[in-house]
Coordinates of C-alpha atoms in Angstrom, one line a residue:
M1 CA -18.3 17.5 -30.3
E2 CA -21.8 19.2 -31.3
F3 CA -23.4 18.5 -34.7
S4 CA -26.9 19.0 -36.2
N5 CA -28.8 15.7 -36.9
Q6 CA -30.7 17.4 -39.6
R7 CA -27.4 18.5 -41.4
L8 CA -26.1 15.1 -40.9
A9 CA -29.1 13.5 -42.4
A10 CA -28.9 16.0 -45.5
L11 CA -25.7 14.9 -46.1
G12 CA -26.3 11.2 -45.5
I13 CA -23.7 10.7 -42.7
S14 CA -24.4 8.8 -39.5
P15 CA -23.0 9.6 -35.9
L16 CA -21.9 5.8 -36.3
A17 CA -19.8 6.8 -39.4
I18 CA -18.3 9.6 -37.4
A19 CA -17.3 7.5 -34.7
E20 CA -15.7 4.9 -36.7
S21 CA -13.6 7.7 -38.6
L22 CA -12.4 9.0 -35.5
K23 CA -11.7 5.5 -34.0
S24 CA -9.5 4.6 -37.3
Q25 CA -7.5 7.6 -37.2
N26 CA -6.5 7.7 -33.6
A27 CA -6.0 4.0 -33.4
M28 CA -2.7 2.6 -32.2
M29 CA -2.1 0.1 -34.9
P30 CA 1.0 -1.8 -34.7
G31 CA 3.7 -1.2 -37.9
G32 CA 5.9 -4.2 -37.4
S33 CA 9.1 -4.8 -35.5
V34 CA 13.1 -4.4 -36.2
D35 CA 15.3 -7.3 -34.6
T36 CA 18.7 -6.0 -33.9
K37 CA 21.6 -7.8 -32.2
D38 CA 20.4 -7.1 -28.6
D39 CA 16.7 -5.5 -28.6
R40 CA 13.3 -5.9 -30.7
V41 CA 12.5 -2.3 -31.8
F42 CA 8.7 -2.2 -32.4
V43 CA 7.3 0.4 -35.3
R44 CA 4.4 2.2 -34.6
V45 CA 2.5 4.6 -37.1
S46 CA 2.3 8.1 -36.1
G47 CA -0.9 10.4 -36.7
Q48 CA -2.5 10.2 -33.2
F49 CA -4.9 13.3 -32.1
T50 CA -2.2 15.9 -30.3
N51 CA -4.7 18.9 -30.5
L52 CA -8.3 20.1 -32.0
D53 CA -7.3 20.7 -35.5
D54 CA -6.3 17.1 -35.7
I55 CA -9.5 16.1 -34.9
R56 CA -11.3 19.0 -37.0
N57 CA -9.2 17.7 -40.1
V58 CA -10.4 14.3 -39.8
P59 CA -11.8 13.0 -43.2
V60 CA -15.4 11.6 -43.0
S61 CA -17.1 10.0 -46.2
A62 CA -20.3 11.8 -47.2
G63 CA -22.3 10.7 -50.4
G64 CA -19.2 9.4 -52.2
R65 CA -17.1 12.6 -51.6
T66 CA -14.8 13.4 -48.5
I67 CA -15.5 16.2 -46.1
K68 CA -13.8 17.6 -43.2
L69 CA -15.4 16.7 -39.7
G70 CA -14.9 20.4 -38.9
D71 CA -17.0 21.6 -41.6
I72 CA -20.2 19.6 -40.2
A73 CA -19.6 19.7 -36.6
T74 CA -18.3 21.7 -33.8
V75 CA -15.3 20.6 -31.8
T76 CA -13.9 22.2 -28.5
R77 CA -12.3 21.1 -25.5
G78 CA -14.1 20.6 -22.4
F79 CA -15.1 18.1 -19.3
Q80 CA -16.4 14.7 -20.0
D81 CA -20.3 15.0 -19.6
P82 CA -21.8 13.1 -17.8
P83 CA -18.9 12.4 -15.7
T84 CA -17.9 9.3 -14.7
Y85 CA -15.2 10.2 -12.1
T86 CA -14.7 13.7 -10.3
I87 CA -12.6 14.8 -7.6
R88 CA -13.4 17.8 -5.1
H89 CA -11.0 19.3 -2.5
N90 CA -12.7 21.3 0.3
G91 CA -15.6 21.6 -2.1
Q92 CA -13.9 22.7 -5.1
D93 CA -13.4 20.7 -8.2
V94 CA -9.8 20.2 -9.0
L95 CA -7.2 18.3 -11.0
M96 CA -5.0 15.6 -9.2
V97 CA -1.6 15.0 -9.9
G98 CA -0.2 11.7 -8.6
I99 CA 3.4 11.2 -8.5
V100 CA 4.9 7.4 -7.8
M101 CA 8.2 6.4 -6.6
A102 CA 10.4 3.9 -8.7
D103 CA 10.9 0.9 -7.2
D104 CA 14.5 1.5 -6.1
G105 CA 13.9 4.9 -5.1
N106 CA 14.1 6.9 -1.7
V107 CA 10.6 8.3 -0.8
V108 CA 12.6 10.9 1.4
E109 CA 14.9 12.3 -1.1
L110 CA 11.6 12.0 -3.5
G111 CA 9.9 14.5 -1.2
K112 CA 12.8 17.1 -1.4
A113 CA 12.9 16.9 -5.2
V114 CA 8.8 17.2 -5.3
E115 CA 9.1 20.4 -3.1
E116 CA 11.7 22.1 -5.1
A117 CA 9.5 21.0 -8.3
V118 CA 6.2 22.5 -7.0
A119 CA 8.0 25.8 -5.9
K120 CA 9.2 25.9 -9.4
V121 CA 5.8 25.1 -11.0
Q122 CA 3.6 27.1 -8.7
S123 CA 5.9 30.3 -9.7
E124 CA 4.9 30.0 -13.3
L125 CA 1.1 29.2 -12.8
P126 CA -1.5 32.1 -13.2
Y127 CA -2.8 34.1 -10.3
G128 CA -5.5 32.0 -8.6
V129 CA -3.9 28.6 -9.5
E130 CA -2.6 26.8 -6.4
L131 CA -1.2 23.7 -5.8
E132 CA -2.2 21.9 -2.5
R133 CA -0.6 19.0 -1.2
V134 CA -3.3 16.4 0.1
A135 CA -1.3 13.2 0.4
D136 CA 2.2 13.7 1.7
Q137 CA 3.8 10.2 2.1
P138 CA 7.6 11.4 2.1
T139 CA 6.8 13.7 5.3
T140 CA 4.9 10.4 6.9
V141 CA 7.6 7.9 6.3
K142 CA 10.2 10.6 7.5
D143 CA 8.0 11.0 10.8
S144 CA 7.6 7.3 11.3
V145 CA 11.0 6.6 10.8
W146 CA 12.0 8.9 13.2
E147 CA 9.8 7.6 16.2
F148 CA 10.9 4.3 15.4
E149 CA 14.7 5.4 15.3
R150 CA 14.1 7.4 18.4
S151 CA 12.5 4.3 20.2
L152 CA 15.5 2.3 19.1
M153 CA 17.9 4.5 20.3
E154 CA 16.3 4.9 23.5
A155 CA 16.2 1.3 24.1
L156 CA 19.6 1.3 23.1
V157 CA 20.9 3.8 25.5
I158 CA 18.6 1.9 28.5
V159 CA 20.4 -1.4 28.0
M160 CA 23.8 0.1 27.8
A161 CA 23.1 2.1 30.9
V162 CA 21.5 -0.9 33.0
S163 CA 24.6 -3.1 31.9
L164 CA 27.3 -0.6 33.2
L165 CA 25.4 -0.2 36.5
S166 CA 24.6 -3.8 37.1
L167 CA 27.8 -5.6 35.7
G168 CA 30.6 -2.9 36.8
F169 CA 32.2 -0.6 34.2
R170 CA 34.5 -3.1 32.2
T171 CA 32.0 -5.9 31.9
G172 CA 28.9 -3.7 31.3
L173 CA 31.2 -1.9 28.5
I174 CA 31.7 -5.4 27.0
V175 CA 28.1 -6.0 26.8
A176 CA 27.3 -2.4 25.7
I177 CA 30.1 -2.9 22.8
S178 CA 28.5 -6.1 21.5
V179 CA 25.0 -4.5 21.0
P180 CA 25.9 -2.0 18.2
L181 CA 28.5 -4.4 16.6
V182 CA 25.5 -6.8 16.2
L183 CA 23.3 -4.2 14.7
G184 CA 26.3 -3.0 12.4
V185 CA 26.1 -6.4 10.7
V186 CA 22.3 -6.4 10.4
A187 CA 22.5 -2.9 8.9
M188 CA 25.0 -4.1 6.4
V189 CA 22.9 -7.6 5.6
M190 CA 19.9 -5.4 5.1
L191 CA 21.9 -3.0 2.5
A192 CA 23.3 -5.9 0.8
M193 CA 19.8 -7.6 0.3
G194 CA 18.0 -4.3 -0.5
W195 CA 15.9 -4.0 2.6
N196 CA 14.6 -0.6 3.6
L197 CA 14.6 0.9 6.8
E198 CA 11.2 1.1 7.5
R199 CA 8.5 0.6 10.5
I200 CA 8.8 -3.5 10.1
S201 CA 12.7 -3.3 10.2
L202 CA 13.0 -0.9 12.9
G203 CA 10.5 -2.7 14.9
S204 CA 12.3 -6.2 14.2
L205 CA 15.6 -4.5 15.6
I206 CA 13.7 -3.3 18.7
I207 CA 12.9 -6.9 19.2
A208 CA 15.9 -8.6 18.9
L209 CA 17.7 -6.1 20.9
G210 CA 17.0 -7.7 24.3
L211 CA 18.2 -10.8 22.6
L212 CA 21.3 -9.6 21.7
V213 CA 21.9 -8.4 25.4
D214 CA 21.1 -11.7 26.9
D215 CA 23.6 -13.6 24.7
A216 CA 26.3 -11.2 25.6
I217 CA 25.5 -11.3 29.6
I218 CA 25.6 -15.0 29.8
A219 CA 28.7 -15.6 28.1
I220 CA 30.5 -12.6 30.0
E221 CA 29.1 -13.7 33.4
M222 CA 30.1 -17.3 32.9
M223 CA 33.8 -16.1 32.1
V224 CA 33.7 -13.8 35.4
V225 CA 32.4 -16.5 37.5
K226 CA 35.2 -18.8 36.4
M227 CA 37.8 -16.3 36.9
E228 CA 36.3 -15.4 40.3
G229 CA 36.7 -19.1 41.2
G230 CA 40.6 -18.8 40.3
W231 CA 40.5 -19.7 36.6
D232 CA 42.8 -18.5 34.1
R233 CA 41.1 -15.8 31.9
A234 CA 42.0 -17.8 28.7
K235 CA 40.6 -21.1 30.1
A236 CA 37.6 -19.3 31.6
A237 CA 36.9 -17.6 27.9
A238 CA 37.0 -21.2 26.3
F239 CA 34.7 -22.5 29.0
S240 CA 32.3 -19.8 28.5
Y241 CA 32.2 -20.6 25.1
S242 CA 32.1 -24.4 25.1
A243 CA 29.6 -24.4 28.4
T244 CA 27.1 -21.9 26.7
A245 CA 27.3 -22.4 22.8
M246 CA 24.7 -25.0 22.4
P247 CA 22.0 -23.6 25.0
R248 CA 22.5 -20.1 23.5
L249 CA 22.1 -21.4 19.9
S250 CA 19.1 -23.5 21.0
G251 CA 17.7 -20.2 22.5
A252 CA 18.1 -18.3 19.1
L253 CA 16.9 -20.8 16.7
I254 CA 13.7 -21.3 19.0
T255 CA 13.3 -17.5 18.6
V256 CA 13.6 -17.6 15.1
A257 CA 11.3 -20.3 14.8
G258 CA 8.7 -18.2 16.3
F259 CA 8.7 -15.8 13.4
M260 CA 9.1 -18.8 10.8
P261 CA 5.4 -18.6 9.8
I262 CA 5.4 -14.9 9.1
G263 CA 8.3 -15.1 7.0
F264 CA 7.4 -18.2 4.8
A265 CA 3.8 -17.3 4.3
R266 CA 2.5 -16.5 1.1
S267 CA -0.1 -14.1 1.8
T268 CA -0.4 -10.0 2.0
T269 CA 0.5 -10.8 5.9
A270 CA 3.8 -12.1 4.7
E271 CA 4.4 -9.2 2.3
Y272 CA 3.7 -6.6 5.0
A273 CA 5.5 -8.1 8.1
G274 CA 7.7 -11.0 6.4
G275 CA 10.9 -9.0 7.7
I276 CA 10.6 -9.7 11.0
F277 CA 11.5 -13.3 10.8
W278 CA 14.5 -12.4 8.3
I279 CA 15.7 -9.7 10.5
V280 CA 15.4 -10.9 13.9
G281 CA 17.0 -14.5 12.8
I282 CA 20.0 -12.4 11.1
A283 CA 20.4 -10.3 14.4
V284 CA 20.0 -13.4 17.0
V285 CA 22.2 -16.0 15.0
F286 CA 25.1 -13.2 14.7
S287 CA 24.7 -12.3 18.2
W288 CA 25.3 -16.0 18.8
L289 CA 28.6 -15.8 16.9
C290 CA 29.4 -12.7 18.5
S291 CA 28.9 -13.6 22.0
G292 CA 30.9 -16.8 21.4
M293 CA 33.8 -15.5 19.9
I294 CA 34.1 -11.5 20.1
V295 CA 33.0 -11.0 23.7
P296 CA 35.1 -13.8 25.1
Y297 CA 38.1 -11.9 23.3
L298 CA 37.0 -8.4 24.4
A299 CA 36.9 -9.8 28.0
V300 CA 40.2 -11.2 27.8
K301 CA 41.5 -8.0 26.8
M302 CA 39.6 -5.6 28.9
L303 CA 38.9 -7.1 32.0
P304 CA 41.0 -6.3 35.0
K305 CA 44.1 -8.1 35.4
D306 CA 43.3 -8.7 39.5
L307 CA 40.0 -10.1 38.5
G308 CA 39.5 -13.2 41.0
K309 CA 42.8 -13.0 42.7
H310 CA 41.0 -11.8 45.8
H311 CA 38.0 -14.3 45.1
H312 CA 39.2 -17.8 46.8
G313 CA 36.3 -20.3 47.5
D314 CA 32.5 -20.2 46.4
P315 CA 31.9 -17.0 44.2
Y316 CA 28.1 -17.3 45.3
A317 CA 28.8 -17.2 49.1
T318 CA 27.4 -13.6 49.0
P319 CA 24.4 -12.1 51.0
F320 CA 22.4 -11.9 47.8
Y321 CA 23.1 -15.4 46.5
R322 CA 22.4 -16.9 50.1
K323 CA 19.0 -14.8 50.2
L324 CA 18.6 -16.4 46.8
R325 CA 19.3 -19.9 47.7
G326 CA 17.0 -19.7 50.9
W327 CA 14.2 -18.6 48.4
I328 CA 15.0 -21.6 46.2
D329 CA 14.8 -23.8 48.9
F330 CA 11.7 -22.5 50.2
A331 CA 9.9 -23.1 47.2
L332 CA 11.3 -26.9 46.4
Q333 CA 10.2 -27.6 50.1
K334 CA 6.6 -26.4 49.2
R335 CA 6.5 -27.2 45.7
W336 CA 2.9 -28.3 45.6
L337 CA 1.9 -25.1 46.9
I338 CA 4.2 -23.2 44.6
I339 CA 2.7 -25.1 41.7
A340 CA -0.6 -24.3 42.5
V341 CA 0.0 -20.6 42.9
T342 CA 1.6 -20.8 39.6
G343 CA -1.1 -22.8 38.0
G344 CA -3.6 -20.3 39.6
A345 CA -1.9 -17.2 38.3
L346 CA -2.0 -18.7 34.5
V347 CA -5.6 -19.4 34.6
L348 CA -6.3 -15.8 36.1
A349 CA -4.2 -14.3 33.3
L350 CA -5.9 -16.4 30.5
A351 CA -9.3 -15.2 31.9
G352 CA -8.1 -11.5 31.8
M353 CA -7.1 -12.1 28.1
K354 CA -10.8 -11.6 27.1
F355 CA -10.6 -8.0 28.4
V356 CA -7.7 -7.4 26.1
P357 CA -8.4 -6.3 22.6
Q358 CA -7.2 -8.7 20.1
Q359 CA -5.8 -7.3 17.0
F360 CA -2.8 -8.5 14.9
F361 CA -2.0 -5.1 13.2
P362 CA -2.8 -1.8 15.5
N363 CA -4.6 0.9 14.1
S364 CA -2.5 3.5 12.1
E365 CA -1.6 6.6 14.0
R366 CA -2.1 9.2 10.9
P367 CA -4.8 11.6 11.1
E368 CA -6.9 10.6 8.1
L369 CA -10.3 9.4 8.3
I370 CA -12.2 7.4 5.4
V371 CA -15.7 8.0 4.7
D372 CA -17.4 5.9 2.4
L373 CA -20.7 6.7 0.9
R374 CA -22.7 4.1 -1.2
L375 CA -26.0 4.7 -2.9
K376 CA -28.5 2.1 -3.8
E377 CA -27.8 0.1 -6.9
G378 CA -28.7 1.9 -9.7
S379 CA -28.0 5.4 -8.4
S380 CA -27.0 8.1 -10.7
F381 CA -23.7 10.0 -11.0
Q382 CA -25.8 13.3 -9.8
A383 CA -27.4 11.5 -7.0
A384 CA -24.0 10.7 -5.6
T385 CA -22.7 14.3 -6.4
E386 CA -25.5 15.6 -4.1
Q387 CA -24.6 13.0 -1.3
V388 CA -21.0 14.4 -1.7
K389 CA -22.1 18.0 -1.4
R390 CA -23.9 17.5 1.8
M391 CA -21.1 15.7 3.4
E392 CA -18.8 18.4 2.4
A393 CA -21.0 20.8 4.0
V394 CA -21.2 18.7 7.3
L395 CA -17.2 18.6 7.2
K396 CA -16.6 22.4 6.5
K397 CA -18.5 23.0 10.0
D398 CA -15.9 20.8 11.8
E399 CA -13.1 22.7 13.5
E400 CA -11.1 19.8 14.0
V401 CA -11.0 18.9 10.3
R402 CA -8.2 20.6 8.5
F403 CA -9.0 19.5 5.0
F404 CA -11.1 16.9 2.9
T405 CA -11.0 15.6 -0.4
A406 CA -14.1 14.0 -2.1
Y407 CA -13.7 11.1 -5.0
T408 CA -16.9 10.4 -6.7
G409 CA -17.5 7.7 -9.0
A410 CA -14.6 5.4 -7.9
G411 CA -11.9 5.2 -4.7
A412 CA -9.2 7.4 -4.1
P413 CA -6.0 6.6 -5.7
R414 CA -3.9 4.1 -3.6
F415 CA -1.5 6.5 -1.6
Y416 CA -1.6 4.1 1.6
L417 CA -0.2 0.4 1.3
A418 CA -3.4 -0.8 3.2
L419 CA -6.0 1.0 1.1
S420 CA -7.9 -1.0 -1.4
P421 CA -9.3 0.9 -4.1
E422 CA -12.8 0.8 -4.9
L423 CA -13.9 -0.1 -8.4
P424 CA -15.8 2.7 -10.6
N425 CA -19.3 3.0 -9.4
P426 CA -21.5 5.7 -10.2
G427 CA -23.4 5.5 -6.8
Y428 CA -20.2 5.5 -4.7
A429 CA -18.0 8.4 -3.1
Q430 CA -15.1 8.4 -0.9
F431 CA -13.9 11.1 1.2
I432 CA -10.1 11.2 2.6
V433 CA -10.7 13.7 5.8
M434 CA -7.3 15.1 7.4
T435 CA -7.8 15.9 10.9
K436 CA -5.6 18.0 13.2
D437 CA -4.3 15.0 15.2
M438 CA -4.9 11.6 16.6
E439 CA -7.3 12.7 19.5
A440 CA -9.3 15.1 16.8
R441 CA -9.6 12.4 14.6
E442 CA -11.4 10.2 17.1
R443 CA -13.7 12.9 18.0
V444 CA -14.5 13.5 14.5
R445 CA -15.0 10.2 13.8
L446 CA -17.4 9.5 16.8
R447 CA -19.5 12.5 15.8
L448 CA -19.8 11.6 12.3
M449 CA -20.9 7.7 13.2
A450 CA -23.4 9.4 15.5
T451 CA -25.2 11.4 12.9
V452 CA -24.7 9.8 9.2
D453 CA -27.6 7.4 9.7
K454 CA -30.2 10.5 10.3
D455 CA -28.3 12.8 8.2
F456 CA -28.0 10.6 5.0
P457 CA -30.8 8.3 4.8
Q458 CA -30.3 7.5 1.5
A459 CA -26.6 6.4 1.8
W460 CA -24.8 3.8 3.7
V461 CA -22.2 5.6 5.3
R462 CA -19.0 4.0 6.7
V463 CA -16.4 6.0 8.8
T464 CA -13.0 4.2 9.4
R465 CA -9.3 4.9 10.1
L466 CA -6.6 3.9 7.9
E467 CA -5.3 0.3 8.9
M468 CA -2.1 -1.0 9.8
G469 CA -1.0 -4.0 7.8
P470 CA -2.7 -5.7 5.3
S471 CA -6.1 -4.3 4.1
V472 CA -8.9 -6.3 5.7
G473 CA -12.1 -4.4 4.6
Y474 CA -15.2 -6.1 6.5
P475 CA -13.9 -8.2 9.1
V476 CA -16.5 -10.8 9.0
Q477 CA -17.6 -12.0 5.5
F478 CA -19.9 -14.6 4.3
R479 CA -20.8 -16.3 1.2
V480 CA -24.2 -17.8 0.6
V481 CA -24.8 -19.6 -2.6
G482 CA -27.9 -21.3 -3.7
P483 CA -31.1 -21.4 -6.3
D484 CA -33.1 -18.6 -4.5
T485 CA -31.3 -15.8 -2.5
Q486 CA -34.4 -14.6 -1.0
K487 CA -34.8 -17.8 1.2
R488 CA -31.7 -16.6 3.3
S489 CA -33.3 -13.1 4.0
P490 CA -31.0 -10.5 4.7
A491 CA -33.3 -9.6 7.7
R492 CA -32.4 -12.6 9.6
W493 CA -29.1 -11.1 10.1
N494 CA -30.4 -8.3 11.6
R495 CA -32.4 -10.2 14.2
S496 CA -29.6 -12.5 14.9
C497 CA -27.0 -9.9 15.1
P498 CA -28.3 -6.6 15.8
R499 CA -25.1 -4.8 17.0
A500 CA -23.3 -5.4 13.5
R501 CA -24.1 -2.8 10.9
R502 CA -24.5 -5.1 7.6
C503 CA -24.4 -4.7 4.0
V504 CA -24.6 -7.5 1.2
T505 CA -22.5 -7.8 -1.8
C506 CA -23.3 -9.5 -4.7
S507 CA -20.3 -11.2 -6.1
S508 CA -21.5 -11.6 -9.8
T509 CA -21.9 -7.6 -10.1
G510 CA -19.5 -6.2 -7.1
T511 CA -22.9 -4.2 -5.7
T512 CA -23.0 -3.8 -2.1
R513 CA -26.4 -2.9 -0.5
S514 CA -28.0 -2.6 2.9
A515 CA -28.8 -5.8 4.3
R516 CA -32.6 -4.8 4.6
S517 CA -32.9 -4.2 1.0
R518 CA -34.0 -7.0 -1.4
W519 CA -32.5 -8.0 -4.8
T520 CA -34.8 -7.5 -7.6
S521 CA -33.4 -10.4 -10.0
T522 CA -34.5 -14.0 -9.1
R523 CA -31.9 -15.8 -10.6
T524 CA -29.5 -17.7 -9.4
R525 CA -26.2 -15.9 -8.2
P526 CA -23.7 -16.4 -5.3
V527 CA -24.1 -13.7 -2.5
R528 CA -21.0 -12.5 -0.2
W529 CA -22.3 -11.2 3.1
A530 CA -20.4 -8.6 4.6
L531 CA -20.7 -7.6 8.4
P532 CA -18.6 -4.2 9.0
P533 CA -17.9 -3.9 13.2
P534 CA -20.3 -2.2 15.1
M535 CA -20.3 1.5 14.6

């Protein structure tokens, strides 16, 4: 909206009066409500702006008379100036459309529906206007789920093959039947509870797979040993349950208890990975029931009828068991030596743990990189835009970058669970960089980290991967509270921890600065010190 100050002064109209007229005309005022038998229906007054003519026809009081806004001002459609939030894709200003799935939706089916809708809309757009997908969660989910499904199927085939080869055909077949039976029950429980098939649930099934086989093998082996000792198969089946039920139950409960802290925690970690406890717990508990009742029943029906008839005497009087007994006798005779060797191996393993990277959640396998550009406090939007264009020039030259999207003035929309969007800040920008593959992602990341300090001296640049699990942000954070923040100079951190790149975040304003910058205000304020990992 453009108007002449001289004309407004001649008419006795102030810009504030125009703003008040627009505000009162376009306000969403409640008009009351009507109570029905079941619902309360709210009444809202119509009259909101729908086009430019509605704005031009807004009445404005001027010297005791009313005139239209269009008679004293020029109303046109355009972009916000100065802008507060922009999105650029591959160096061009774009409009972004985000689609959010309903709570009970299927993201893979949503992806198919979106593809059909995009194809229809694209055919109706004018020449030169194209729709390009910058975040494709349905495809990512489909690929991730298939990767875990493939791992689960491979593990299932390996377990069945080992059971058949090591236990014999019929005995191994009984064990192999029990595994999909338990997994089928777990799948029905997941369906009834509304649990989706995703990374955590599939990983939980893979964890539980080895436990399922153990229960069935213990039950069937106990039965076979007794039958080879001359027992009746029904009596051997009953003994298999009575002798192994409580030990197997204890083992199952101990296994479930190991995941209990994750299942009952009230944190983002539990929100992300709490399903491990419930799915593993259901799987091992039903596996205990299956191996105690179904496996003995299948063994009675499926084991050879002549099993045990040709075995009279000690079933362990075989070359393998005699050799195993000899090893056990040696270990008992040299028990102090074995204890010392075992203790030494434990100490060696604990010492070697310091060389193993410790990380609760692994890095994401997605090829995206997150590049954050943060200017000093008080920087303008135009200054951030200039830094964004410089970064765009760097990324365009990199052949291993497929495309990139820059968000200036705030962070990217939350297209990933572990991504925490940044609050609006005119001196902040964020890039989502899509590389060709995992290896290319690491190479691009190393190249950027090696050059950003030199190429962008006016901005603090951070290059990170997408995190798996809850959002961590800065791995180490300190909050320092005191009457004078200058007494704890950020420069001291530079001397005490030279390997870490640092920034300081003021909790009262949310502003982040380099650890070498100074606070201009001397009033009391709490400060949070955030130390990112070495880059």
